[in-house]
């Protein structure tokens, strides 16, 4: 029984841990931005009226939400290479995470867009706004404002889920942890430190999204409630 | 097991799928029991208990399941506890599920209309009587759709047990792939199996949610 914990060997490698954490945040950032764009278009597609597009978007959402991320990552990784395309592990990880979070974002945003009452859209039509203007001013932004908390929780979950990309050796935080523990034989200490770094990253992300929310939705800040 | 995909491969995958279901059941039962305690702890009258439960939830919800898996398998081995992949995966899933289900169920307990608590208090029921006889029966009805929905997350997340060498569906696919190298085919099959396990639950959860919305209690 060697129950003497020694965190120093792990903490000595703070540089690699920092690099890993940075890469984790980079992956999350790319996936969140691209996933949000997919989400807007996916949600528009799911309620746009064209049955074929509606069905395609629905199949995408259900397909992704009912299969594990790990399997999706392997499918993208081996799928791209069987097409003869060679990408870095980082690119593959970013693509897989984007595809994954895009499906969840689509579903959340659809709920937000659906919550806009019919009268608002009719009022905008009555004011003579174009279809694009109605979408932008009346459906997309107010819709996102309503589901903003759900959206940001999903993005934090995505950041945590990016740990799975260590399995295709993207050099993010968990992969760094695996490397450190195999070199120092201090698995317990390594993973405890890494778990705490993830907890800190989640806090940082939540705080960032809270600030972003204040900047994006001043109405919410003024009234204290989502409209 | 080299060569083309044959019946033996499919049997092996089927065996893995059974373990995926088995681990999901372990996670649901273990995590459900622990999650119930977490939910009760979150609404406890004692400040200390509330704080402890909240800290547990914050820590686990801020940590990736994969890291919990590594911690309980490699971590415990490194400090002298050798545990099997099944025990490590089961324990990790239980710890993980307890945090999320606990939080979901806390929401459901708090969703029971306030007058119900007050009426029970007015009838001079003790706190535990209020909980067992008045609040929980209603909370369980509210909790059913999100719990069924969360079972989808449980099934999907058992795939991470593959990293500690537990032979569930994903791991059995990796083993077959090592001998025949047809990754795209094999992982597609695996994805289809996961989908056919999860999709009915997703549908059921959505249907339950819709009926729950229609039968909204008069007192809300």
PDB file of C-alpha atoms in Angstrom, chain A residues 1-3 5 62-71 74-76 78-79 82 104 156-157 160-161 163-167 174 178 181 185-189 191-192 194-196 198-200 202-203 206, chain B residues 58-67 70-71 74-76 78-81 100 152-153 155-157 159-160 162-163 170 174 177 181 183-185 187-188 190-192 194-196 198-200 202 206:
ATOM      1  CA  UNK A   1       0.000   0.000   0.000  1.00  0.00           C
ATOM      2  CA  UNK A   2       1.660   3.159  -1.150  1.00  0.00           C
ATOM      3  CA  UNK A   3      -0.833   5.695   0.064  1.00  0.00           C
ATOM      4  CA  UNK A   5       0.408  11.166  -2.374  1.00  0.00           C
ATOM      5  CA  UNK A  62     -31.537  12.062 -33.888  1.00  0.00           C
ATOM      6  CA  UNK A  63     -28.568  10.204 -35.343  1.00  0.00           C
ATOM      7  CA  UNK A  64     -26.026  12.225 -33.379  1.00  0.00           C
ATOM      8  CA  UNK A  65     -27.989  12.445 -30.151  1.00  0.00           C
ATOM      9  CA  UNK A  66     -28.537   8.692 -29.963  1.00  0.00           C
ATOM     10  CA  UNK A  67     -24.961   7.502 -30.570  1.00  0.00           C
ATOM     11  CA  UNK A  68     -21.870   7.939 -28.376  1.00  0.00           C
ATOM     12  CA  UNK A  69     -19.376  10.695 -29.116  1.00  0.00           C
ATOM     13  CA  UNK A  70     -16.526   8.169 -28.961  1.00  0.00           C
ATOM     14  CA  UNK A  71     -18.028   6.184 -31.841  1.00  0.00           C
ATOM     15  CA  UNK A  74     -13.824   7.012 -34.622  1.00  0.00           C
ATOM     16  CA  UNK A  75     -16.221   7.233 -37.572  1.00  0.00           C
ATOM     17  CA  UNK A  76     -14.924  10.669 -38.580  1.00  0.00           C
ATOM     18  CA  UNK A  78     -11.425   6.425 -39.980  1.00  0.00           C
ATOM     19  CA  UNK A  79     -14.046   7.718 -42.412  1.00  0.00           C
ATOM     20  CA  UNK A  82     -10.670   5.760 -45.824  1.00  0.00           C
ATOM     21  CA  UNK A 104     -27.594  19.437 -29.728  1.00  0.00           C
ATOM     22  CA  UNK A 156     -19.664  23.426 -21.075  1.00  0.00           C
ATOM     23  CA  UNK A 157     -20.608  19.753 -21.454  1.00  0.00           C
ATOM     24  CA  UNK A 160     -15.739  18.258 -20.902  1.00  0.00           C
ATOM     25  CA  UNK A 161     -16.610  15.797 -23.657  1.00  0.00           C
ATOM     26  CA  UNK A 163     -11.572  14.801 -23.315  1.00  0.00           C
ATOM     27  CA  UNK A 164     -12.729  11.861 -25.430  1.00  0.00           C
ATOM     28  CA  UNK A 165     -10.642  13.094 -28.359  1.00  0.00           C
ATOM     29  CA  UNK A 166      -7.585  11.937 -26.393  1.00  0.00           C
ATOM     30  CA  UNK A 167      -8.497   8.526 -27.832  1.00  0.00           C
ATOM     31  CA  UNK A 174      -6.647  14.299 -20.982  1.00  0.00           C
ATOM     32  CA  UNK A 178      -2.250  10.026 -19.942  1.00  0.00           C
ATOM     33  CA  UNK A 181       0.887   9.306 -15.724  1.00  0.00           C
ATOM     34  CA  UNK A 185       3.585   6.376 -12.548  1.00  0.00           C
ATOM     35  CA  UNK A 186       1.603   8.860 -10.465  1.00  0.00           C
ATOM     36  CA  UNK A 187      -1.802   8.099 -11.998  1.00  0.00           C
ATOM     37  CA  UNK A 188      -3.898   8.979  -8.974  1.00  0.00           C
ATOM     38  CA  UNK A 189      -2.304  12.372  -8.444  1.00  0.00           C
ATOM     39  CA  UNK A 191      -5.928  12.502 -12.704  1.00  0.00           C
ATOM     40  CA  UNK A 192      -6.919  14.368  -9.549  1.00  0.00           C
ATOM     41  CA  UNK A 194      -6.485  17.135 -14.174  1.00  0.00           C
ATOM     42  CA  UNK A 195     -10.008  16.717 -12.802  1.00  0.00           C
ATOM     43  CA  UNK A 196      -9.552  19.918 -10.812  1.00  0.00           C
ATOM     44  CA  UNK A 198     -11.423  20.648 -15.732  1.00  0.00           C
ATOM     45  CA  UNK A 199     -13.569  21.910 -12.856  1.00  0.00           C
ATOM     46  CA  UNK A 200     -11.717  25.244 -13.090  1.00  0.00           C
ATOM     47  CA  UNK A 202     -15.926  24.773 -16.460  1.00  0.00           C
ATOM     48  CA  UNK A 203     -16.112  27.674 -14.012  1.00  0.00           C
ATOM     49  CA  UNK A 206     -19.614  29.534 -17.268  1.00  0.00           C
TER      50      UNK A 206
ATOM     51  CA  UNK B  58     -20.289  20.798  -8.837  1.00  0.00           C
ATOM     52  CA  UNK B  59     -17.140  18.674  -8.750  1.00  0.00           C
ATOM     53  CA  UNK B  60     -18.541  15.737 -10.711  1.00  0.00           C
ATOM     54  CA  UNK B  61     -20.414  17.885 -13.232  1.00  0.00           C
ATOM     55  CA  UNK B  62     -17.195  19.805 -13.837  1.00  0.00           C
ATOM     56  CA  UNK B  63     -15.116  16.692 -14.519  1.00  0.00           C
ATOM     57  CA  UNK B  64     -15.244  14.589 -17.688  1.00  0.00           C
ATOM     58  CA  UNK B  65     -16.477  11.028 -17.165  1.00  0.00           C
ATOM     59  CA  UNK B  66     -13.369   9.830 -18.985  1.00  0.00           C
ATOM     60  CA  UNK B  67     -11.139  11.329 -16.280  1.00  0.00           C
ATOM     61  CA  UNK B  70      -9.051   6.829 -15.474  1.00  0.00           C
ATOM     62  CA  UNK B  71      -8.990   7.968 -11.873  1.00  0.00           C
ATOM     63  CA  UNK B  74      -5.386   3.570 -13.092  1.00  0.00           C
ATOM     64  CA  UNK B  75      -5.495   5.938 -10.157  1.00  0.00           C
ATOM     65  CA  UNK B  76      -6.712   3.420  -7.598  1.00  0.00           C
ATOM     66  CA  UNK B  78      -1.416   3.215  -8.511  1.00  0.00           C
ATOM     67  CA  UNK B  79      -2.196   3.692  -4.817  1.00  0.00           C
ATOM     68  CA  UNK B  80      -2.537  -0.033  -4.262  1.00  0.00           C
ATOM     69  CA  UNK B  81      -6.177  -0.908  -4.938  1.00  0.00           C
ATOM     70  CA  UNK B 100     -26.672  14.322 -12.842  1.00  0.00           C
ATOM     71  CA  UNK B 152     -29.971   7.640 -23.235  1.00  0.00           C
ATOM     72  CA  UNK B 153     -26.966   9.539 -21.820  1.00  0.00           C
ATOM     73  CA  UNK B 155     -26.159   4.093 -22.454  1.00  0.00           C
ATOM     74  CA  UNK B 156     -24.033   6.356 -24.642  1.00  0.00           C
ATOM     75  CA  UNK B 157     -21.566   7.077 -21.857  1.00  0.00           C
ATOM     76  CA  UNK B 159     -18.892   3.517 -24.355  1.00  0.00           C
ATOM     77  CA  UNK B 160     -16.186   5.277 -22.310  1.00  0.00           C
ATOM     78  CA  UNK B 162     -13.844   0.811 -23.269  1.00  0.00           C
ATOM     79  CA  UNK B 163     -10.825   2.928 -22.255  1.00  0.00           C
ATOM     80  CA  UNK B 170     -17.332  -0.173 -28.382  1.00  0.00           C
ATOM     81  CA  UNK B 174     -12.142  -2.205 -31.379  1.00  0.00           C
ATOM     82  CA  UNK B 177     -11.164  -4.068 -35.838  1.00  0.00           C
ATOM     83  CA  UNK B 181      -9.099  -3.479 -40.014  1.00  0.00           C
ATOM     84  CA  UNK B 183     -12.956   0.468 -39.030  1.00  0.00           C
ATOM     85  CA  UNK B 184     -15.593   2.344 -40.996  1.00  0.00           C
ATOM     86  CA  UNK B 185     -17.806  -0.712 -41.418  1.00  0.00           C
ATOM     87  CA  UNK B 187     -17.991   1.510 -36.208  1.00  0.00           C
ATOM     88  CA  UNK B 188     -21.002   2.058 -38.458  1.00  0.00           C
ATOM     89  CA  UNK B 190     -21.759  -0.178 -33.640  1.00  0.00           C
ATOM     90  CA  UNK B 191     -23.348   3.225 -34.182  1.00  0.00           C
ATOM     91  CA  UNK B 192     -26.480   1.513 -35.513  1.00  0.00           C
ATOM     92  CA  UNK B 194     -26.312   2.209 -30.067  1.00  0.00           C
ATOM     93  CA  UNK B 195     -28.937   4.053 -32.055  1.00  0.00           C
ATOM     94  CA  UNK B 196     -31.392   1.183 -31.826  1.00  0.00           C
ATOM     95  CA  UNK B 198     -31.190   4.773 -27.512  1.00  0.00           C
ATOM     96  CA  UNK B 199     -33.740   5.964 -30.044  1.00  0.00           C
ATOM     97  CA  UNK B 200     -36.758   4.137 -28.549  1.00  0.00           C
ATOM     98  CA  UNK B 202     -35.650   9.137 -26.703  1.00  0.00           C
ATOM     99  CA  UNK B 206     -40.635  12.758 -25.560  1.00  0.00           C
TER     100      UNK B 206
END
